[in-house]
Amino acid sequence: MITNGSLQGMVFLAERFRSGRVLVEAPTYDRPLKILAAHGVEISPVAMDDEGLDPSALEHALGSGEKPAFLYTIPTFQNPSGRTLSTERRHRLVELAREHDLPVLEDDPYGLVRYEGTAPPTLFELEGGELVTYSSSFSKTIAPGLRVGYFVLPAALERELEALAVSTYITPVLLGQATVFEFLRRGNFEPNLERVRSLLGARRDAMLEALETELPGARWSHPEGGYFIWLELPDGTDTTKLLGPAGEAGVTYVPGADFGGEPNTARLAFSFVSLDEIREGVRRLAALVPVSV
Ligand SMILES: Cc1ncc(COP(=O)(O)O)c(C=O)c1O
């Protein structure tokens, strides 16, 4: 099912499972959190670590409370943490989904934006698409303004969501789709992806190097792709409070608490800024962090 950006599919799912319980990674992308909350969905956060969603925490969440309507996961280059679920954990997650008859939404807009390493199998590939819905979009690989996203849905859900979609917009915008089609037909997709990978890979490297130099006492994720690095400052640091002074210093980030993360965490985006801005931004941020770091 094609949607006007993949986020719109999340709105349809939230409508379909209104008032249900949805498991999400802690932290996770803030917009789905807001969409789900606005639809009266009970949100159950499930812990993650450097290897992605923690299967024991998932098992625990499945064993308590109302049966979840679905699990929302971003297994590759997660927004906001940049973390990727390990292959072993992917197998375990699929096993748990089957055992508990748990529908899963695998949101994967960043998977192709990989700078190094080998791609692990998607949950959708491992499971076969009966329980796992796969969503992605052309926002990160062509342009976000086109608003072309898509969902690969299990048959039953497809009919229900299509009915919701038709009563919302009749059809997703054809001009955006035609533009994507033409882009693909002309063979521009692969070269553009290479361009994106090379530009953004250099930005990721610049941010990792700057963090190494400027914030040696902090921890951060080391993503092999995507847009984001997850910064963990020492306990007691409050990145929400630090945001004002950071803005005055001309640097910004999103506090981890906005994504359901701990107060000492922050999402740093390297995708939209130049190499020099990245170096300077990290330098200015580091100057604001308590000296004990
Ligand atoms: C994890 C995730 N899902 C979905 C989206 C939204 O993508 P789209 O532009 O296709 O709506 C984003 C965009 O930032 C994202 O990070």
Coordinates of C-alpha atoms and ligand atoms in Angstrom, one line a residue:
M1 CA 0.0 0.0 0.0
I2 CA 1.4 3.4 -1.0
T3 CA 1.0 6.2 1.4
N4 CA 1.9 9.9 1.4
G5 CA 5.1 9.3 3.4
S6 CA 5.4 6.3 5.6
L7 CA 4.3 8.2 8.6
Q8 CA 0.8 8.4 7.2
G9 CA 0.6 4.6 7.4
M10 CA 1.3 4.9 11.1
V11 CA -1.7 7.1 11.4
F12 CA -3.9 4.4 9.7
L13 CA -2.5 1.8 12.0
A14 CA -3.1 4.0 15.1
E15 CA -6.7 4.4 13.9
R16 CA -7.2 0.7 13.3
F17 CA -5.8 -0.2 16.7
R18 CA -7.3 2.8 18.6
S19 CA -7.3 2.2 22.3
G20 CA -5.2 -1.0 22.1
R21 CA -1.8 -1.5 23.6
V22 CA 1.4 -1.1 21.4
L23 CA 4.9 -2.1 22.4
V24 CA 7.6 0.4 21.3
E25 CA 11.4 0.5 21.7
A26 CA 12.7 2.8 24.5
P27 CA 13.7 5.2 23.1
T28 CA 11.8 5.5 19.8
Y29 CA 10.9 8.0 17.0
D30 CA 8.8 10.7 18.7
R31 CA 6.2 11.3 16.0
P32 CA 4.7 7.8 16.1
L33 CA 4.6 8.1 19.9
K34 CA 2.5 11.3 19.6
I35 CA 0.3 9.7 16.9
L36 CA -0.4 6.6 19.0
A37 CA -1.0 8.7 22.1
A38 CA -3.5 10.9 20.3
H39 CA -5.4 7.8 19.3
G40 CA -5.7 6.7 22.9
V41 CA -3.3 3.8 22.4
E42 CA -1.5 2.5 25.6
I43 CA 2.2 2.7 24.9
S44 CA 4.4 0.1 26.5
P45 CA 8.2 0.9 26.2
V46 CA 10.5 -2.0 25.9
A47 CA 14.2 -1.6 26.8
M48 CA 17.0 -1.6 24.3
D49 CA 20.8 -1.6 24.4
D50 CA 23.6 -1.2 21.9
E51 CA 22.4 -4.3 20.0
G52 CA 18.9 -3.0 19.7
L53 CA 15.7 -4.2 21.3
D54 CA 16.3 -6.5 24.2
P55 CA 14.5 -9.8 23.6
S56 CA 14.3 -10.6 27.3
A57 CA 12.6 -7.3 27.9
L58 CA 10.2 -8.0 25.0
E59 CA 9.4 -11.5 26.5
H60 CA 8.7 -9.8 29.8
A61 CA 6.4 -7.2 28.2
L62 CA 4.6 -10.0 26.3
G63 CA 4.0 -11.9 29.5
S64 CA 2.3 -9.0 31.4
G65 CA -0.6 -6.7 30.7
E66 CA -3.1 -6.7 27.8
K67 CA -2.2 -8.6 24.6
P68 CA -0.4 -6.0 22.4
A69 CA -2.0 -5.0 19.1
F70 CA 1.5 -4.8 17.7
L71 CA 5.2 -4.1 18.3
Y72 CA 6.6 -1.0 16.6
T73 CA 10.3 -1.4 15.8
I74 CA 12.9 0.4 13.8
P75 CA 15.6 -2.4 13.7
T76 CA 18.1 -0.7 11.4
F77 CA 19.8 2.6 12.1
Q78 CA 17.1 3.4 14.6
N79 CA 15.6 6.9 15.0
P80 CA 16.7 8.3 17.4
S81 CA 19.6 6.0 18.6
G82 CA 21.2 5.0 15.4
R83 CA 21.4 1.4 16.8
T84 CA 20.8 -1.7 14.7
L85 CA 19.3 -5.0 15.9
S86 CA 21.8 -7.8 15.7
T87 CA 21.0 -10.7 13.4
E88 CA 20.8 -13.1 16.4
R89 CA 18.2 -10.9 18.0
R90 CA 16.3 -10.6 14.8
H91 CA 15.9 -14.4 14.8
R92 CA 14.8 -14.3 18.4
L93 CA 12.3 -11.5 17.8
V94 CA 10.7 -13.5 15.0
E95 CA 10.5 -16.6 17.2
L96 CA 8.8 -14.5 20.0
A97 CA 6.4 -13.0 17.5
R98 CA 5.4 -16.4 16.3
E99 CA 5.1 -17.9 19.9
H100 CA 2.9 -15.0 21.0
D101 CA 1.1 -14.3 17.8
L102 CA 2.4 -10.8 17.9
P103 CA 2.0 -8.5 14.8
V104 CA 5.1 -6.4 14.2
L105 CA 5.6 -3.2 12.3
E106 CA 9.1 -3.0 10.9
D107 CA 9.8 0.6 10.0
D108 CA 12.8 0.7 7.7
P109 CA 13.4 4.1 6.1
Y110 CA 17.2 4.0 6.7
G111 CA 18.2 0.5 5.7
L112 CA 19.6 1.4 2.3
V113 CA 21.5 4.4 3.7
R114 CA 24.4 2.2 4.8
Y115 CA 28.0 3.5 4.8
E116 CA 29.8 0.3 5.8
G117 CA 29.3 -3.3 6.9
T118 CA 26.7 -5.9 5.6
A119 CA 23.0 -5.5 5.9
P120 CA 21.4 -8.0 8.3
P121 CA 18.2 -9.7 7.0
T122 CA 15.0 -7.7 7.7
L123 CA 12.4 -9.1 10.1
F124 CA 10.0 -9.2 7.1
E125 CA 12.4 -11.5 5.2
L126 CA 12.9 -13.8 8.2
E127 CA 9.3 -14.0 9.1
G128 CA 7.7 -14.1 5.7
G129 CA 5.2 -11.3 6.0
E130 CA 2.4 -13.0 7.9
L131 CA 3.0 -11.2 11.2
V132 CA 5.5 -8.6 10.1
T133 CA 4.4 -5.5 8.2
Y134 CA 7.3 -3.8 6.5
S135 CA 7.3 -0.1 5.9
S136 CA 9.7 2.2 4.1
S137 CA 9.8 5.3 2.1
F138 CA 11.7 7.3 -0.6
S139 CA 12.2 10.2 1.8
K140 CA 15.8 9.3 2.7
T141 CA 16.8 7.8 -0.7
I142 CA 15.3 10.3 -3.1
A143 CA 13.6 13.3 -1.3
P144 CA 11.4 13.8 1.7
G145 CA 9.3 16.4 0.0
L146 CA 7.9 13.8 -2.5
R147 CA 5.9 12.2 0.4
V148 CA 6.0 8.7 -1.1
G149 CA 6.1 5.8 1.4
Y150 CA 4.8 2.3 1.4
F151 CA 3.7 -0.6 3.6
V152 CA 3.9 -4.3 2.7
L153 CA 0.9 -5.6 4.7
P154 CA -0.5 -9.0 5.6
A155 CA -3.6 -9.6 3.5
A156 CA -6.2 -9.1 6.2
L157 CA -4.7 -5.8 7.4
E158 CA -4.4 -4.6 3.8
R159 CA -8.2 -4.5 3.2
E160 CA -8.8 -2.7 6.5
L161 CA -6.1 -0.1 6.0
E162 CA -7.1 0.4 2.3
A163 CA -10.6 1.2 3.5
L164 CA -9.3 3.7 6.0
A165 CA -7.0 5.3 3.3
V166 CA -9.8 5.6 0.7
S167 CA -12.0 7.4 3.2
T168 CA -9.2 9.7 4.1
Y169 CA -7.7 10.8 0.7
I170 CA -9.2 8.6 -2.0
T171 CA -5.7 8.1 -3.4
P172 CA -2.2 9.0 -2.3
V173 CA -0.8 11.9 -4.5
L174 CA 0.0 10.5 -7.9
L175 CA 2.3 13.3 -9.0
G176 CA 4.8 12.3 -6.2
Q177 CA 4.6 8.7 -7.2
A178 CA 5.0 9.5 -10.9
T179 CA 8.2 11.5 -10.0
V180 CA 9.6 8.5 -8.1
F181 CA 8.7 6.2 -11.0
E182 CA 10.4 8.4 -13.5
F183 CA 13.5 8.7 -11.2
L184 CA 13.7 4.9 -11.0
R185 CA 13.0 4.4 -14.7
R186 CA 15.9 6.7 -15.7
G187 CA 18.2 4.6 -13.6
N188 CA 18.9 7.5 -11.1
F189 CA 18.1 5.6 -7.9
E190 CA 21.4 3.7 -7.5
P191 CA 23.7 6.6 -8.4
N192 CA 21.8 8.9 -6.1
L193 CA 22.0 6.3 -3.3
E194 CA 25.8 6.2 -3.8
R195 CA 25.9 10.0 -3.6
V196 CA 23.8 10.1 -0.4
R197 CA 26.0 7.3 1.1
S198 CA 29.2 9.1 0.4
L199 CA 28.0 12.5 1.6
L200 CA 26.4 11.3 4.7
G201 CA 29.1 8.7 5.5
A202 CA 31.7 11.5 5.6
R203 CA 29.4 13.5 8.0
R204 CA 29.0 10.5 10.3
D205 CA 32.8 10.1 10.4
A206 CA 33.2 13.8 11.1
M207 CA 30.8 13.6 14.0
L208 CA 32.3 10.4 15.5
E209 CA 35.8 12.0 15.3
A210 CA 34.6 15.3 16.8
L211 CA 33.0 13.4 19.7
E212 CA 36.1 11.4 20.3
T213 CA 38.1 14.6 20.5
E214 CA 35.7 16.9 22.4
L215 CA 33.7 14.6 24.7
P216 CA 36.0 11.7 25.7
G217 CA 34.0 11.1 28.9
A218 CA 30.7 10.5 27.2
R219 CA 29.3 7.4 25.4
W220 CA 27.7 7.4 21.9
S221 CA 26.4 4.9 19.4
H222 CA 28.5 4.0 16.3
P223 CA 26.0 3.5 13.5
E224 CA 27.0 2.0 10.2
G225 CA 24.4 4.1 8.4
G226 CA 21.4 6.3 8.9
Y227 CA 21.2 9.9 10.2
F228 CA 21.7 9.8 13.9
I229 CA 24.1 9.3 16.8
W230 CA 22.8 8.7 20.3
L231 CA 24.8 10.6 22.9
E232 CA 24.8 9.5 26.6
L233 CA 26.2 12.2 28.9
P234 CA 27.1 11.4 32.5
D235 CA 24.3 10.7 35.0
G236 CA 22.9 13.9 36.4
T237 CA 23.2 15.8 33.1
D238 CA 19.9 17.0 31.9
T239 CA 19.8 17.6 28.1
T240 CA 16.4 19.2 28.2
K241 CA 17.8 21.9 30.5
L242 CA 20.9 22.2 28.4
L243 CA 18.9 22.9 25.2
G244 CA 18.4 26.7 26.0
P245 CA 22.1 27.4 26.5
A246 CA 22.9 25.2 23.5
G247 CA 20.6 27.3 21.3
E248 CA 22.2 30.5 22.6
A249 CA 25.6 29.0 21.6
G250 CA 24.2 28.3 18.1
V251 CA 24.0 24.5 18.3
T252 CA 21.0 22.2 18.7
Y253 CA 19.9 18.6 19.2
V254 CA 16.8 16.8 20.4
P255 CA 16.8 15.8 24.1
G256 CA 16.5 12.0 24.5
A257 CA 13.5 12.5 26.8
D258 CA 11.4 13.5 23.8
F259 CA 11.9 10.0 22.5
G260 CA 11.2 8.3 25.9
G261 CA 15.0 8.2 26.6
E262 CA 16.9 9.0 29.9
P263 CA 17.4 12.7 30.8
N264 CA 21.2 12.5 30.1
T265 CA 20.7 11.4 26.5
A266 CA 20.4 13.3 23.2
R267 CA 19.9 12.6 19.5
L268 CA 22.5 14.2 17.3
A269 CA 21.7 14.4 13.6
F270 CA 24.7 14.6 11.2
S271 CA 22.5 14.3 8.1
F272 CA 21.9 18.0 7.3
V273 CA 25.0 19.9 8.3
S274 CA 28.4 20.4 6.7
L275 CA 31.6 18.8 8.0
D276 CA 32.8 22.1 9.4
E277 CA 29.4 22.7 11.1
I278 CA 29.5 19.3 12.7
R279 CA 33.0 19.9 14.1
E280 CA 32.1 23.3 15.4
G281 CA 28.7 22.2 16.7
V282 CA 30.2 19.3 18.7
R283 CA 32.9 21.7 20.1
R284 CA 30.3 24.2 21.2
L285 CA 28.1 21.4 22.8
A286 CA 31.1 20.0 24.6
A287 CA 31.9 23.4 26.1
L288 CA 28.4 23.4 27.7
V289 CA 28.7 20.0 29.3
P290 CA 29.8 19.8 33.0
V291 CA 33.6 19.6 33.2
S292 CA 33.5 16.3 35.0
V293 CA 32.8 14.6 31.6
Ligands
LIG1 C1 11.9 5.9 11.7 C2 11.2 6.8 10.8 N1 10.0 6.4 10.3 C3 9.3 7.2 9.4 C4 9.7 8.4 9.1 C5 8.9 9.3 8.2 O1 9.2 9.0 6.9 P1 8.3 9.7 5.8 O2 8.9 10.9 5.3 O3 8.2 8.6 4.7 O4 6.9 9.9 6.3 C6 10.9 8.9 9.6 C7 11.4 10.2 9.2 O5 12.2 10.9 9.8 C8 11.7 8.1 10.5 O6 12.8 8.5 11.0

